[in-house]
Coordinates of C-alpha atoms in Angstrom, one line a residue:
Chain A
M110 CA -253.6 -53.6 79.5
T111 CA -250.7 -55.7 78.4
R112 CA -248.7 -54.8 81.5
I113 CA -251.7 -55.6 83.8
M114 CA -252.0 -59.0 82.1
K115 CA -248.3 -59.6 82.2
V116 CA -248.1 -59.0 85.9
A117 CA -251.3 -61.0 86.5
I118 CA -249.9 -63.9 84.6
L119 CA -246.6 -63.8 86.5
L120 CA -248.4 -63.7 89.8
A121 CA -250.8 -66.5 88.8
F122 CA -248.1 -68.7 87.4
T123 CA -245.8 -68.4 90.4
S124 CA -248.6 -68.9 92.8
I125 CA -249.6 -72.1 91.0
T126 CA -246.1 -73.5 90.6
R127 CA -244.7 -72.2 93.9
G128 CA -247.8 -72.1 96.0
H129 CA -248.9 -74.7 98.6
V130 CA -249.1 -78.0 96.8
G131 CA -251.8 -79.2 99.1
V132 CA -254.1 -76.3 98.4
V133 CA -253.5 -76.6 94.6
L134 CA -254.3 -80.4 94.7
L135 CA -257.3 -80.0 97.0
T136 CA -258.8 -77.3 94.8
I137 CA -258.3 -79.4 91.7
L138 CA -259.6 -82.5 93.5
I139 CA -262.8 -80.7 94.5
L140 CA -263.3 -79.4 91.0
V141 CA -262.7 -83.0 89.6
L142 CA -265.4 -84.4 92.0
V143 CA -267.9 -81.6 91.2
A144 CA -267.3 -82.0 87.4
L145 CA -267.6 -85.8 87.6
N146 CA -270.9 -85.3 89.5
L147 CA -272.1 -82.9 86.8
F148 CA -271.1 -85.3 84.0
F149 CA -272.4 -88.5 85.7
V150 CA -276.0 -87.7 86.8
P151 CA -277.2 -86.2 83.5
S152 CA -275.5 -89.0 81.5
L153 CA -277.2 -91.6 83.7
L154 CA -280.6 -90.0 83.3
R155 CA -280.0 -89.5 79.6
G156 CA -279.0 -93.2 79.3
L157 CA -282.0 -94.1 81.3
V158 CA -284.4 -92.1 79.1
G159 CA -282.6 -93.2 75.9
G160 CA -282.8 -96.8 76.9
A161 CA -286.4 -96.6 77.8
N162 CA -287.3 -94.9 74.6
D163 CA -285.4 -97.5 72.6
K164 CA -287.4 -100.2 74.4
V165 CA -290.6 -98.4 73.5
V166 CA -289.6 -98.2 69.8
N167 CA -287.9 -101.6 69.5
T168 CA -290.2 -103.8 71.5
Y169 CA -293.5 -102.1 72.0
S170 CA -294.8 -99.7 69.3
G171 CA -292.3 -99.2 66.5
H172 CA -291.8 -95.6 65.4
I173 CA -295.4 -95.2 64.1
V174 CA -298.6 -97.1 64.8
V175 CA -301.1 -97.0 62.0
E176 CA -304.7 -97.9 63.0
S177 CA -308.2 -97.6 61.6
A178 CA -310.0 -94.4 62.5
E179 CA -313.3 -95.7 61.2
D180 CA -316.0 -97.7 62.9
S181 CA -314.3 -101.0 62.1
P182 CA -311.3 -101.5 64.4
L183 CA -309.5 -103.4 61.5
I184 CA -307.6 -101.9 58.5
D185 CA -308.8 -103.5 55.3
N186 CA -306.4 -104.4 52.5
V187 CA -303.5 -104.2 54.9
D188 CA -301.0 -105.8 52.6
G189 CA -301.6 -103.2 50.0
L190 CA -301.3 -100.4 52.5
A191 CA -298.1 -101.9 54.1
T192 CA -296.5 -102.1 50.7
R193 CA -297.3 -98.5 50.0
I194 CA -295.9 -97.4 53.4
E195 CA -292.7 -99.3 52.7
A196 CA -292.3 -97.4 49.5
I197 CA -292.0 -94.1 51.5
N198 CA -288.4 -92.9 51.9
G199 CA -287.0 -93.7 55.3
V200 CA -289.4 -96.5 56.1
V201 CA -287.3 -99.6 56.9
A202 CA -290.1 -102.2 57.5
T203 CA -293.7 -102.6 58.5
S204 CA -295.5 -105.3 60.5
P205 CA -299.3 -105.7 60.5
R206 CA -300.6 -106.8 63.9
T207 CA -304.0 -107.8 65.2
N208 CA -304.6 -107.7 68.9
I209 CA -307.0 -110.1 70.6
G210 CA -308.2 -109.9 74.2
A211 CA -307.9 -113.2 76.0
E212 CA -307.5 -115.0 79.3
L213 CA -304.6 -117.4 79.7
S214 CA -304.6 -120.1 82.3
Y215 CA -302.3 -122.7 83.7
D216 CA -303.0 -124.9 86.7
D217 CA -305.0 -122.6 89.0
H218 CA -303.5 -119.4 87.7
R219 CA -305.2 -117.0 85.3
V220 CA -303.9 -113.9 83.5
T221 CA -305.7 -111.5 81.3
S222 CA -303.5 -110.4 78.4
V223 CA -303.4 -109.0 74.9
I224 CA -302.4 -111.6 72.3
Y225 CA -300.9 -110.2 69.1
A226 CA -301.4 -112.1 65.9
I227 CA -298.2 -111.4 63.9
R228 CA -296.2 -112.4 60.8
P229 CA -293.0 -113.5 62.7
E230 CA -290.5 -112.8 59.9
Q231 CA -292.0 -109.4 59.2
D232 CA -292.4 -108.5 62.8
A233 CA -288.8 -109.3 63.5
K234 CA -287.8 -106.6 61.0
V235 CA -289.6 -104.0 63.0
F236 CA -289.1 -105.2 66.6
T237 CA -286.1 -106.8 68.4
I238 CA -288.4 -109.1 70.6
R239 CA -286.7 -112.2 69.0
E240 CA -283.4 -111.1 70.5
H241 CA -284.8 -111.3 74.0
L242 CA -285.7 -115.0 74.1
I243 CA -284.9 -116.7 77.4
E244 CA -286.5 -120.0 76.7
G245 CA -287.6 -122.0 73.6
S246 CA -287.6 -120.5 70.2
Y247 CA -289.3 -117.7 68.2
L248 CA -292.5 -118.1 66.2
E249 CA -292.4 -119.1 62.5
S250 CA -295.0 -118.2 59.9
R251 CA -296.2 -121.8 59.6
D252 CA -296.7 -122.3 63.3
L253 CA -300.1 -123.4 64.5
D254 CA -301.2 -124.1 68.1
Q255 CA -298.0 -122.3 69.3
I256 CA -297.8 -119.3 71.5
L257 CA -295.0 -116.9 72.5
L258 CA -295.3 -115.5 76.0
G259 CA -293.8 -112.4 77.7
V260 CA -292.1 -113.4 80.9
Q261 CA -294.5 -111.3 83.0
V262 CA -297.3 -113.6 81.7
S263 CA -295.5 -116.9 82.0
G264 CA -293.8 -116.2 85.4
S265 CA -291.3 -118.9 84.6
D266 CA -290.5 -119.4 88.2
R267 CA -288.9 -116.0 88.4
E268 CA -290.3 -114.8 91.7
N269 CA -288.4 -111.4 91.5
L270 CA -290.5 -110.3 88.5
E271 CA -292.7 -107.3 89.1
F272 CA -295.9 -109.1 88.1
Y273 CA -294.9 -112.6 89.1
Y274 CA -297.8 -113.1 91.6
R275 CA -300.3 -112.0 88.8
S276 CA -298.7 -114.3 86.2
L277 CA -299.1 -118.0 85.3
R278 CA -296.0 -118.4 87.6
K279 CA -294.5 -121.7 86.6
V280 CA -294.9 -121.8 82.8
H281 CA -291.9 -122.7 80.7
A282 CA -291.3 -123.4 77.0
G283 CA -293.0 -126.6 76.0
D284 CA -295.8 -126.3 78.6
R285 CA -299.4 -126.3 77.4
I286 CA -301.7 -123.5 78.5
T287 CA -305.3 -122.7 77.9
V288 CA -306.4 -119.5 76.1
T289 CA -309.9 -118.3 76.3
F290 CA -310.6 -115.6 73.7
N291 CA -313.0 -112.8 74.4
S292 CA -315.3 -114.4 71.8
G293 CA -315.7 -117.3 74.2
L294 CA -313.5 -119.7 72.1
Q295 CA -311.2 -121.8 74.2
K296 CA -308.0 -123.5 72.9
K297 CA -304.9 -125.2 74.2
Y298 CA -301.5 -123.8 73.1
T299 CA -298.0 -125.1 73.4
V300 CA -295.6 -122.4 74.7
K301 CA -293.0 -122.1 71.9
G302 CA -290.8 -119.5 73.6
I303 CA -290.6 -117.0 76.4
V304 CA -289.3 -113.5 75.9
Y305 CA -287.8 -111.1 78.5
T306 CA -287.4 -107.7 77.0
E307 CA -287.1 -106.0 80.4
F308 CA -289.8 -103.6 79.2
L309 CA -292.8 -104.2 81.4
Q310 CA -295.5 -103.4 78.8
T311 CA -294.0 -105.8 76.2
D312 CA -293.3 -108.6 78.7
L313 CA -297.1 -108.6 79.5
Q314 CA -297.9 -109.5 75.9
A315 CA -298.4 -112.9 74.1
F316 CA -298.0 -113.7 70.4
I317 CA -299.5 -116.2 68.0
T318 CA -299.0 -116.4 64.2
E319 CA -301.3 -114.6 61.8
R320 CA -301.9 -118.1 60.2
E321 CA -303.1 -119.4 63.5
Y322 CA -305.4 -116.4 63.9
R323 CA -306.8 -116.9 60.4
N324 CA -307.7 -120.5 61.5
L325 CA -309.7 -119.0 64.4
N326 CA -311.2 -116.2 62.4
S327 CA -311.5 -116.6 58.7
L328 CA -312.6 -113.0 58.2
S329 CA -309.3 -111.7 59.3
R330 CA -307.5 -112.4 56.0
N331 CA -305.7 -109.2 54.7
R332 CA -306.9 -107.3 57.7
A333 CA -305.1 -106.1 60.9
S334 CA -305.8 -103.8 63.8
S335 CA -302.6 -102.0 63.3
I336 CA -299.5 -101.6 61.1
R337 CA -296.3 -101.0 63.0
V338 CA -293.7 -98.9 61.1
K339 CA -290.0 -98.8 61.6
L340 CA -288.0 -95.8 60.3
S341 CA -284.4 -95.3 59.6
K342 CA -282.4 -93.3 62.1
D343 CA -282.3 -90.0 60.2
T344 CA -286.0 -90.0 59.2
D345 CA -288.2 -87.4 60.9
V346 CA -291.1 -89.2 62.5
Q347 CA -293.6 -86.3 61.9
W348 CA -292.6 -86.1 58.3
A349 CA -293.2 -89.9 57.9
V350 CA -296.6 -89.5 59.6
D351 CA -297.7 -86.9 57.1
Q352 CA -296.6 -89.0 54.2
I353 CA -298.6 -92.0 55.5
K354 CA -301.6 -89.9 56.1
N355 CA -301.6 -89.0 52.4
L356 CA -301.8 -92.6 51.4
K357 CA -305.3 -93.3 52.6
N358 CA -308.2 -91.7 54.4
G359 CA -309.6 -93.0 57.7
L360 CA -306.3 -93.8 59.3
K361 CA -305.3 -92.9 62.8
L362 CA -301.6 -92.4 63.3
T363 CA -299.7 -92.2 66.5
T364 CA -296.0 -91.9 67.1
W365 CA -293.9 -93.9 69.6
E366 CA -293.9 -90.8 71.8
D367 CA -297.7 -90.9 71.9
N368 CA -297.5 -94.6 72.9
A369 CA -294.7 -94.1 75.5
G370 CA -297.3 -93.5 78.2
I371 CA -295.7 -94.0 81.6
I372 CA -292.2 -93.7 80.0
R373 CA -293.1 -90.3 78.6
S374 CA -294.2 -88.9 82.0
M375 CA -291.1 -90.5 83.5
T376 CA -288.7 -88.9 81.0
D377 CA -290.4 -85.5 81.6
S378 CA -289.8 -86.0 85.3
F379 CA -286.2 -87.1 84.7
N380 CA -285.6 -83.9 82.7
V381 CA -286.9 -81.8 85.5
I382 CA -284.8 -83.8 88.1
N383 CA -281.8 -83.4 85.8
A384 CA -282.3 -79.6 85.6
I385 CA -282.7 -79.4 89.4
L386 CA -279.6 -81.6 90.1
N387 CA -277.5 -79.5 87.6
T388 CA -278.5 -76.3 89.3
V389 CA -277.8 -77.6 92.8
N390 CA -274.5 -79.1 91.7
L391 CA -273.4 -75.9 90.1
L392 CA -274.3 -74.0 93.2
V393 CA -272.4 -76.5 95.3
A394 CA -269.4 -76.1 92.9
G395 CA -269.6 -72.3 93.2
I396 CA -269.8 -72.4 97.0
T397 CA -266.9 -74.9 97.2
V398 CA -264.7 -72.8 94.9
F399 CA -265.7 -69.7 96.9
I400 CA -264.7 -71.3 100.2
V401 CA -261.4 -72.7 98.9
T402 CA -260.5 -69.4 97.3
Y403 CA -261.7 -67.4 100.3
I404 CA -259.4 -69.5 102.7
D405 CA -256.6 -69.2 100.2
V406 CA -257.0 -65.4 99.7
S407 CA -257.4 -64.9 103.5
N408 CA -254.1 -66.7 104.0
R409 CA -252.6 -64.5 101.3
R410 CA -254.0 -61.2 102.7
R411 CA -250.6 -59.9 103.7
Q412 CA -249.1 -60.8 100.3
I413 CA -251.9 -59.0 98.6
G414 CA -251.3 -56.0 100.9
I415 CA -247.6 -56.0 100.0
Q416 CA -248.4 -56.3 96.3
R417 CA -250.7 -53.3 96.5
A418 CA -248.1 -51.3 98.6
I419 CA -245.4 -51.8 96.0
G420 CA -247.8 -50.5 93.3
I421 CA -249.4 -53.6 91.8
T422 CA -252.9 -52.5 90.7
P423 CA -256.0 -54.2 92.0
Y424 CA -256.8 -55.2 88.4
S425 CA -253.6 -57.2 88.1
I426 CA -254.1 -58.9 91.5
T427 CA -257.8 -59.7 90.8
I428 CA -257.0 -61.0 87.3
S429 CA -254.2 -63.2 88.7
Y430 CA -256.7 -64.9 90.9
L431 CA -259.2 -65.3 88.1
I432 CA -256.4 -66.9 85.9
R433 CA -255.7 -69.3 88.8
A434 CA -259.4 -70.1 89.0
V435 CA -259.6 -70.7 85.2
F436 CA -256.5 -72.9 85.4
Y437 CA -257.9 -75.0 88.3
G438 CA -261.2 -75.2 86.4
I439 CA -259.7 -76.4 83.2
V440 CA -257.4 -78.9 84.9
G441 CA -260.3 -80.2 87.1
I442 CA -262.7 -80.5 84.2
A443 CA -260.1 -82.1 81.9
I444 CA -259.2 -84.7 84.6
A445 CA -262.9 -85.3 85.4
G446 CA -263.7 -85.7 81.7
A447 CA -260.9 -88.2 81.2
V448 CA -261.9 -90.2 84.3
F449 CA -265.5 -90.2 83.2
I450 CA -265.0 -91.3 79.6
Y451 CA -262.1 -93.7 80.2
G452 CA -263.0 -94.9 83.7
V453 CA -266.6 -94.5 84.8
V454 CA -268.4 -95.1 81.5
P455 CA -266.6 -98.4 80.7
L456 CA -267.0 -99.5 84.3
E457 CA -270.7 -98.8 84.3
A458 CA -271.0 -100.6 81.0
R459 CA -269.6 -103.7 82.6
F460 CA -271.9 -103.4 85.7
P461 CA -274.9 -101.5 84.4
F462 CA -277.7 -100.2 86.6
R463 CA -280.9 -102.2 86.2
F464 CA -284.4 -100.6 86.0
P465 CA -287.8 -102.1 85.3
F466 CA -287.4 -101.1 81.7
G467 CA -284.0 -102.6 81.3
E468 CA -280.3 -101.7 81.9
A469 CA -279.3 -98.1 81.8
Y470 CA -276.0 -97.2 80.2
L471 CA -274.2 -93.9 80.7
S472 CA -274.8 -91.8 77.6
V473 CA -271.8 -89.6 76.8
D474 CA -272.8 -86.3 75.1
F475 CA -269.7 -84.2 74.3
S476 CA -271.7 -81.1 73.6
H477 CA -273.4 -81.4 77.0
M478 CA -270.0 -82.1 78.7
T479 CA -268.5 -79.0 77.0
R480 CA -271.5 -76.9 78.0
I481 CA -271.3 -78.1 81.6
G482 CA -267.5 -77.5 81.6
L483 CA -267.9 -73.9 80.4
I484 CA -270.6 -73.2 83.0
L485 CA -268.4 -74.7 85.7
L486 CA -265.5 -72.4 84.6
V487 CA -267.7 -69.4 84.8
V488 CA -269.0 -70.4 88.2
A489 CA -265.4 -71.0 89.4
V490 CA -264.3 -67.5 88.1
I491 CA -267.3 -65.8 89.8
A492 CA -266.7 -67.7 93.0
A493 CA -263.0 -66.7 93.0
F494 CA -263.8 -63.1 92.1
I495 CA -265.9 -62.3 95.2
P496 CA -263.4 -63.1 98.0
V497 CA -260.6 -61.4 96.0
R498 CA -262.6 -58.2 95.7
R499 CA -263.3 -58.3 99.4
V500 CA -259.6 -58.5 100.3
I501 CA -258.7 -55.9 97.6
S502 CA -261.2 -53.4 99.0
T503 CA -259.6 -53.5 102.5
K504 CA -257.1 -50.9 103.4
I505 CA -253.5 -51.7 102.5
L506 CA -252.3 -51.4 106.1
D507 CA -255.1 -53.6 107.4
A508 CA -254.2 -56.2 104.7
I509 CA -250.5 -56.2 105.6
W510 CA -250.7 -55.9 109.4
G511 CA -254.3 -57.1 110.1
Chain B
M57 CA -239.9 -31.9 97.7
Y58 CA -242.2 -32.8 100.6
D59 CA -244.1 -30.1 102.5
I60 CA -245.9 -31.6 105.5
Q61 CA -248.5 -29.3 107.1
D62 CA -250.2 -29.8 110.4
L63 CA -250.6 -33.5 109.8
T64 CA -252.9 -35.4 112.3
R65 CA -253.8 -39.0 112.3
V66 CA -256.4 -40.4 114.8
Y67 CA -257.0 -44.1 115.1
H68 CA -260.4 -45.1 116.4
M69 CA -260.4 -48.1 118.7
G70 CA -264.0 -48.6 119.5
R71 CA -265.2 -45.3 121.0
V72 CA -261.7 -44.2 122.0
G73 CA -259.7 -42.0 119.5
V74 CA -255.9 -42.4 119.7
R75 CA -253.9 -39.5 118.3
A76 CA -250.9 -41.2 116.6
L77 CA -249.9 -37.9 115.0
D78 CA -250.8 -34.5 116.2
G79 CA -250.1 -31.4 114.1
V80 CA -246.9 -32.5 112.5
S81 CA -245.2 -30.0 110.1
F82 CA -241.8 -30.2 108.4
T83 CA -240.2 -30.3 105.0
V84 CA -238.0 -32.8 103.1
G85 CA -235.7 -31.4 100.5
D86 CA -234.4 -33.0 97.3
G87 CA -231.5 -35.4 98.0
D88 CA -232.0 -35.2 101.7
M89 CA -231.6 -38.2 104.0
V90 CA -234.0 -37.8 106.9
A91 CA -234.0 -40.0 110.0
I92 CA -237.3 -40.1 111.9
M93 CA -236.6 -41.1 115.4
G94 CA -238.4 -41.4 118.7
R95 CA -239.5 -43.8 121.4
S96 CA -241.7 -46.8 120.7
G97 CA -245.3 -45.5 120.0
S98 CA -244.1 -42.0 119.2
G99 CA -245.8 -42.1 115.8
K100 CA -242.6 -42.7 113.6
S101 CA -244.1 -45.5 111.4
T102 CA -247.5 -43.8 111.2
L103 CA -245.8 -40.6 109.9
L104 CA -243.8 -42.6 107.3
R105 CA -246.9 -44.4 106.1
Q106 CA -248.6 -41.0 105.5
L107 CA -245.6 -39.8 103.5
G108 CA -245.5 -43.1 101.6
L109 CA -249.2 -42.7 100.7
L110 CA -250.0 -46.0 102.3
D111 CA -252.5 -44.4 104.7
K112 CA -254.6 -41.2 104.8
P113 CA -254.2 -38.6 107.5
T114 CA -257.2 -37.5 109.5
S115 CA -256.4 -33.8 108.8
G116 CA -253.5 -31.7 107.5
K117 CA -251.8 -31.6 104.1
I118 CA -249.1 -33.5 102.3
I119 CA -247.6 -31.6 99.4
F120 CA -245.4 -33.6 97.0
D121 CA -243.5 -31.6 94.4
G122 CA -245.9 -28.7 94.8
R123 CA -249.0 -30.9 94.4
E124 CA -251.3 -31.8 97.3
V125 CA -251.6 -35.6 97.4
T126 CA -253.5 -35.9 100.7
R127 CA -256.9 -36.8 99.4
L128 CA -256.1 -38.6 96.1
S129 CA -258.1 -41.6 95.2
E130 CA -256.6 -45.1 95.9
R131 CA -255.9 -45.5 92.1
E132 CA -254.0 -42.3 91.9
R133 CA -252.1 -43.0 95.1
A134 CA -251.2 -46.4 93.7
R135 CA -249.9 -44.8 90.5
L136 CA -247.8 -42.3 92.5
R137 CA -246.4 -45.0 94.7
L138 CA -245.5 -47.1 91.7
K139 CA -243.9 -44.2 89.8
Y140 CA -242.3 -41.9 92.3
L141 CA -242.0 -43.6 95.7
G142 CA -240.1 -46.7 97.0
Y143 CA -241.0 -48.3 100.2
V144 CA -238.9 -50.7 102.4
F145 CA -240.8 -52.4 105.1
Q146 CA -239.5 -53.4 108.5
E147 CA -240.1 -57.1 107.9
Y148 CA -238.7 -57.4 104.4
A149 CA -242.2 -57.9 102.8
L150 CA -241.0 -59.9 99.8
L151 CA -243.3 -62.1 97.9
G152 CA -242.4 -65.6 98.9
E153 CA -243.4 -67.3 95.6
L154 CA -241.1 -65.0 93.5
T155 CA -237.3 -65.2 93.1
A156 CA -235.2 -62.2 94.3
H157 CA -235.0 -61.2 90.6
Q158 CA -238.8 -61.4 90.1
N159 CA -239.5 -59.6 93.4
V160 CA -237.3 -56.7 92.1
Y161 CA -238.6 -56.4 88.6
L162 CA -242.3 -56.9 89.4
P163 CA -243.1 -53.2 90.0
G164 CA -241.0 -52.4 86.9
M165 CA -243.2 -54.8 84.9
M166 CA -246.3 -53.1 86.4
L167 CA -245.1 -49.6 85.4
G168 CA -244.2 -50.9 81.9
Q169 CA -242.2 -47.9 80.8
K170 CA -241.2 -48.1 77.2
K171 CA -237.6 -48.7 76.3
V172 CA -236.9 -49.8 79.9
D173 CA -235.6 -53.3 80.2
Y174 CA -236.8 -53.9 83.8
R175 CA -235.3 -57.4 84.0
A176 CA -231.8 -56.1 83.2
R177 CA -232.3 -53.2 85.5
A178 CA -233.4 -55.5 88.3
K179 CA -230.2 -57.5 87.9
E180 CA -228.2 -54.2 88.0
L181 CA -229.9 -53.2 91.2
L182 CA -229.3 -56.6 92.8
E183 CA -225.6 -56.0 91.9
V184 CA -225.7 -52.6 93.5
V185 CA -227.0 -54.0 96.8
G186 CA -224.5 -56.8 96.6
L187 CA -226.8 -59.7 95.6
G188 CA -225.8 -60.2 92.0
A189 CA -225.2 -63.9 92.7
R190 CA -228.5 -64.5 94.4
T191 CA -231.0 -63.5 91.7
R192 CA -232.6 -66.9 91.4
H193 CA -233.0 -67.5 95.1
Y194 CA -236.3 -67.4 96.8
P195 CA -236.8 -65.2 99.9
R196 CA -236.7 -68.2 102.3
E197 CA -233.3 -69.1 100.9
L198 CA -231.9 -65.6 101.8
S199 CA -230.8 -64.2 105.2
G200 CA -232.7 -61.4 106.8
G201 CA -230.1 -58.8 105.7
E202 CA -230.2 -60.2 102.1
Q203 CA -233.9 -60.1 102.0
Q204 CA -233.9 -56.5 103.2
R205 CA -231.4 -55.5 100.4
V206 CA -233.7 -57.3 97.9
A207 CA -236.5 -55.1 99.2
I208 CA -234.3 -52.0 98.7
A209 CA -233.5 -53.0 95.2
R210 CA -237.2 -53.6 94.5
A211 CA -238.0 -50.1 95.9
L212 CA -235.5 -48.6 93.4
I213 CA -236.7 -50.4 90.2
N214 CA -238.8 -47.6 88.9
N215 CA -236.2 -44.8 89.7
P216 CA -238.3 -43.3 92.6
R217 CA -237.9 -39.7 93.7
V218 CA -238.0 -40.8 97.4
L219 CA -237.2 -44.0 99.2
F220 CA -238.9 -44.7 102.5
A221 CA -237.5 -47.3 104.9
D222 CA -239.5 -48.2 108.0
E223 CA -237.0 -49.5 110.6
P224 CA -235.1 -51.4 107.9
C225 CA -232.6 -52.9 110.4
A226 CA -235.0 -53.8 113.2
N227 CA -234.8 -57.5 112.6
L228 CA -231.2 -57.6 111.6
D229 CA -227.9 -58.4 113.3
T230 CA -225.3 -55.7 113.6
I231 CA -223.3 -56.6 110.5
S232 CA -226.4 -56.9 108.3
S233 CA -227.7 -53.7 109.7
R234 CA -224.6 -51.9 108.9
M235 CA -224.6 -53.3 105.3
V236 CA -228.2 -52.2 104.8
M237 CA -227.7 -48.7 106.2
E238 CA -224.5 -48.3 104.2
T239 CA -226.4 -49.3 101.1
L240 CA -228.9 -46.6 101.8
V241 CA -226.1 -44.0 102.3
K242 CA -224.5 -45.1 99.1
L243 CA -227.8 -44.6 97.2
N244 CA -228.2 -41.1 98.8
H245 CA -224.6 -40.0 98.1
E246 CA -224.0 -41.6 94.8
M247 CA -227.4 -41.4 93.1
G248 CA -228.7 -38.4 94.9
L249 CA -231.8 -40.3 96.0
T250 CA -234.0 -38.7 98.7
I251 CA -234.3 -41.1 101.6
V252 CA -236.6 -41.0 104.6
F253 CA -236.0 -43.7 107.2
V254 CA -237.4 -44.6 110.6
S255 CA -235.2 -45.9 113.3
H256 CA -235.4 -46.4 117.1
D257 CA -231.6 -46.7 117.3
P258 CA -230.1 -43.3 118.2
E259 CA -226.8 -44.5 116.6
D260 CA -228.4 -44.5 113.2
K261 CA -228.6 -40.7 113.1
R262 CA -225.0 -40.8 111.9
Y263 CA -226.2 -41.9 108.5
A264 CA -228.7 -39.0 108.2
R265 CA -228.4 -35.5 107.0
S266 CA -231.3 -34.3 109.1
L267 CA -233.3 -35.7 112.0
V268 CA -237.0 -35.4 112.9
L269 CA -237.5 -36.4 116.6
L270 CA -241.0 -37.4 117.5
S271 CA -242.6 -37.7 120.9
D272 CA -246.2 -38.7 121.5
G273 CA -247.2 -37.9 118.0
T274 CA -245.7 -34.4 117.9
I275 CA -242.4 -33.1 116.7
E276 CA -240.0 -32.5 119.5
K277 CA -237.3 -31.1 117.3
V278 CA -236.0 -31.0 113.7
V279 CA -232.2 -31.0 113.5
M280 CA -229.9 -30.5 110.5
L281 CA -227.0 -32.9 111.0
V282 CA -224.7 -31.8 108.2

């Protein structure tokens, strides 16, 4: 075995170092491009899915939504429950919210929207909405007659918005709009700020303070339609759900994944697309390596015939080509990995792709890259093996003299 | 050493069968130097390839050292070639990516005999064929005659019982041809190596101890020259 390997290594080494530079570079270049493709697409989809999920958690639902499962849509003694939830290990913050159906109007334009009554300081501990202000300022607890609008509601003269033609179109911070609540109550509000989270479902919302809502409905004190819960990174969501369930009967708990809605079906589709693209890319990689090796081996047919004629075993010859394939594979994957991590990822971070739910950044997953690299190596070895076996199985004289 | 019995080789070209060898029988003794001669297309190279186990005859027997080797598997034939037979091709047939030294020691490395320093032996053999100073040169840096002598050294690396040379001087000038043939003679005389060579040049029979003359795939005559 040792002598077979020694001969194979000598043949592989000399053919790499003394072989046609163009063929060596072309083979490595092809593998670099294939590997880059295999790294790029899943990273983009992963970045896309991760970004969308983050938006769901950080701007829309929090990690867990606690609601009333009883006849009343409101949770009673919400302050007490929120305090007990915050005492659970891994819970970072809670924010009670009450949603109110309403119609908003400005000039001739009307929009139906959900208005959330929130405690701004507490809400800002669960959500990052405050960081997405594009006009005006965020709500404060004492605010009355003030409203915070999502940009898809205000329009704000941004004609490129997805829902611009269904928005109030030209509303900016400081403008006064009319809100007609489902109860029939109508009131004028000053737009305190406008947020643009780039997550469509959040940007279609509006917010007032809980204090303002208490003025409208005195029965709402210490009650809310939901409590949004933020967890620390390493806390298992399902475990936290079970802990909260134990606190009180008559609660309905949903996770951010349950609330992801369209995003969830989108991520499922992305995972399928990802799997299909990976399979196709690996097939393309295999066929490419096969073709390059086939042409190379065909050009070396005579050399292989001579090697066999002087007594070099088919094993040694085959292994020498497999070593070459592994070498090309490792070099190609290493170059592709370096180009991807130090070139493509920083470049994409500077000029990110934009989607309706925000910017998508390439997500580097080293375990995934290693897995892809190993699969690509195996594919390269198999693709090299087939043409070599074909030439090896021809008669020596046919190999030498054609 | 070699007992060739009624050897026939038919090549099929479409529906047509061409008899390259037709009932050839002769023997090769230990330490002999046999010249196989004949006109172009007489079957010289075909006969040598059968003896060198590079091709299989259609019928007949090849007996090497009392053992029939005609129908051995490719693996066994490769082992016999590696251990007992050396082959020098008409067109040098060196591996272009290896140096002269590597070309020579490669079959030695493959055989992997214990206590044999194939690298040192390759250098010795290159000295024997007069190329001791050219060990690190690649084939394209050597003349045709030098390449052919490297091929001879390579054929000798595993101490073969027989050396086959298929028109070793066909592509060489007169001086290089003489050097190559004299190298073969030296190996036969000084090392007692059995050599079977093919040549189309009648003058080359002066190097041989016996002559096999082929005509249209059959033996016209076998002559003992010394």
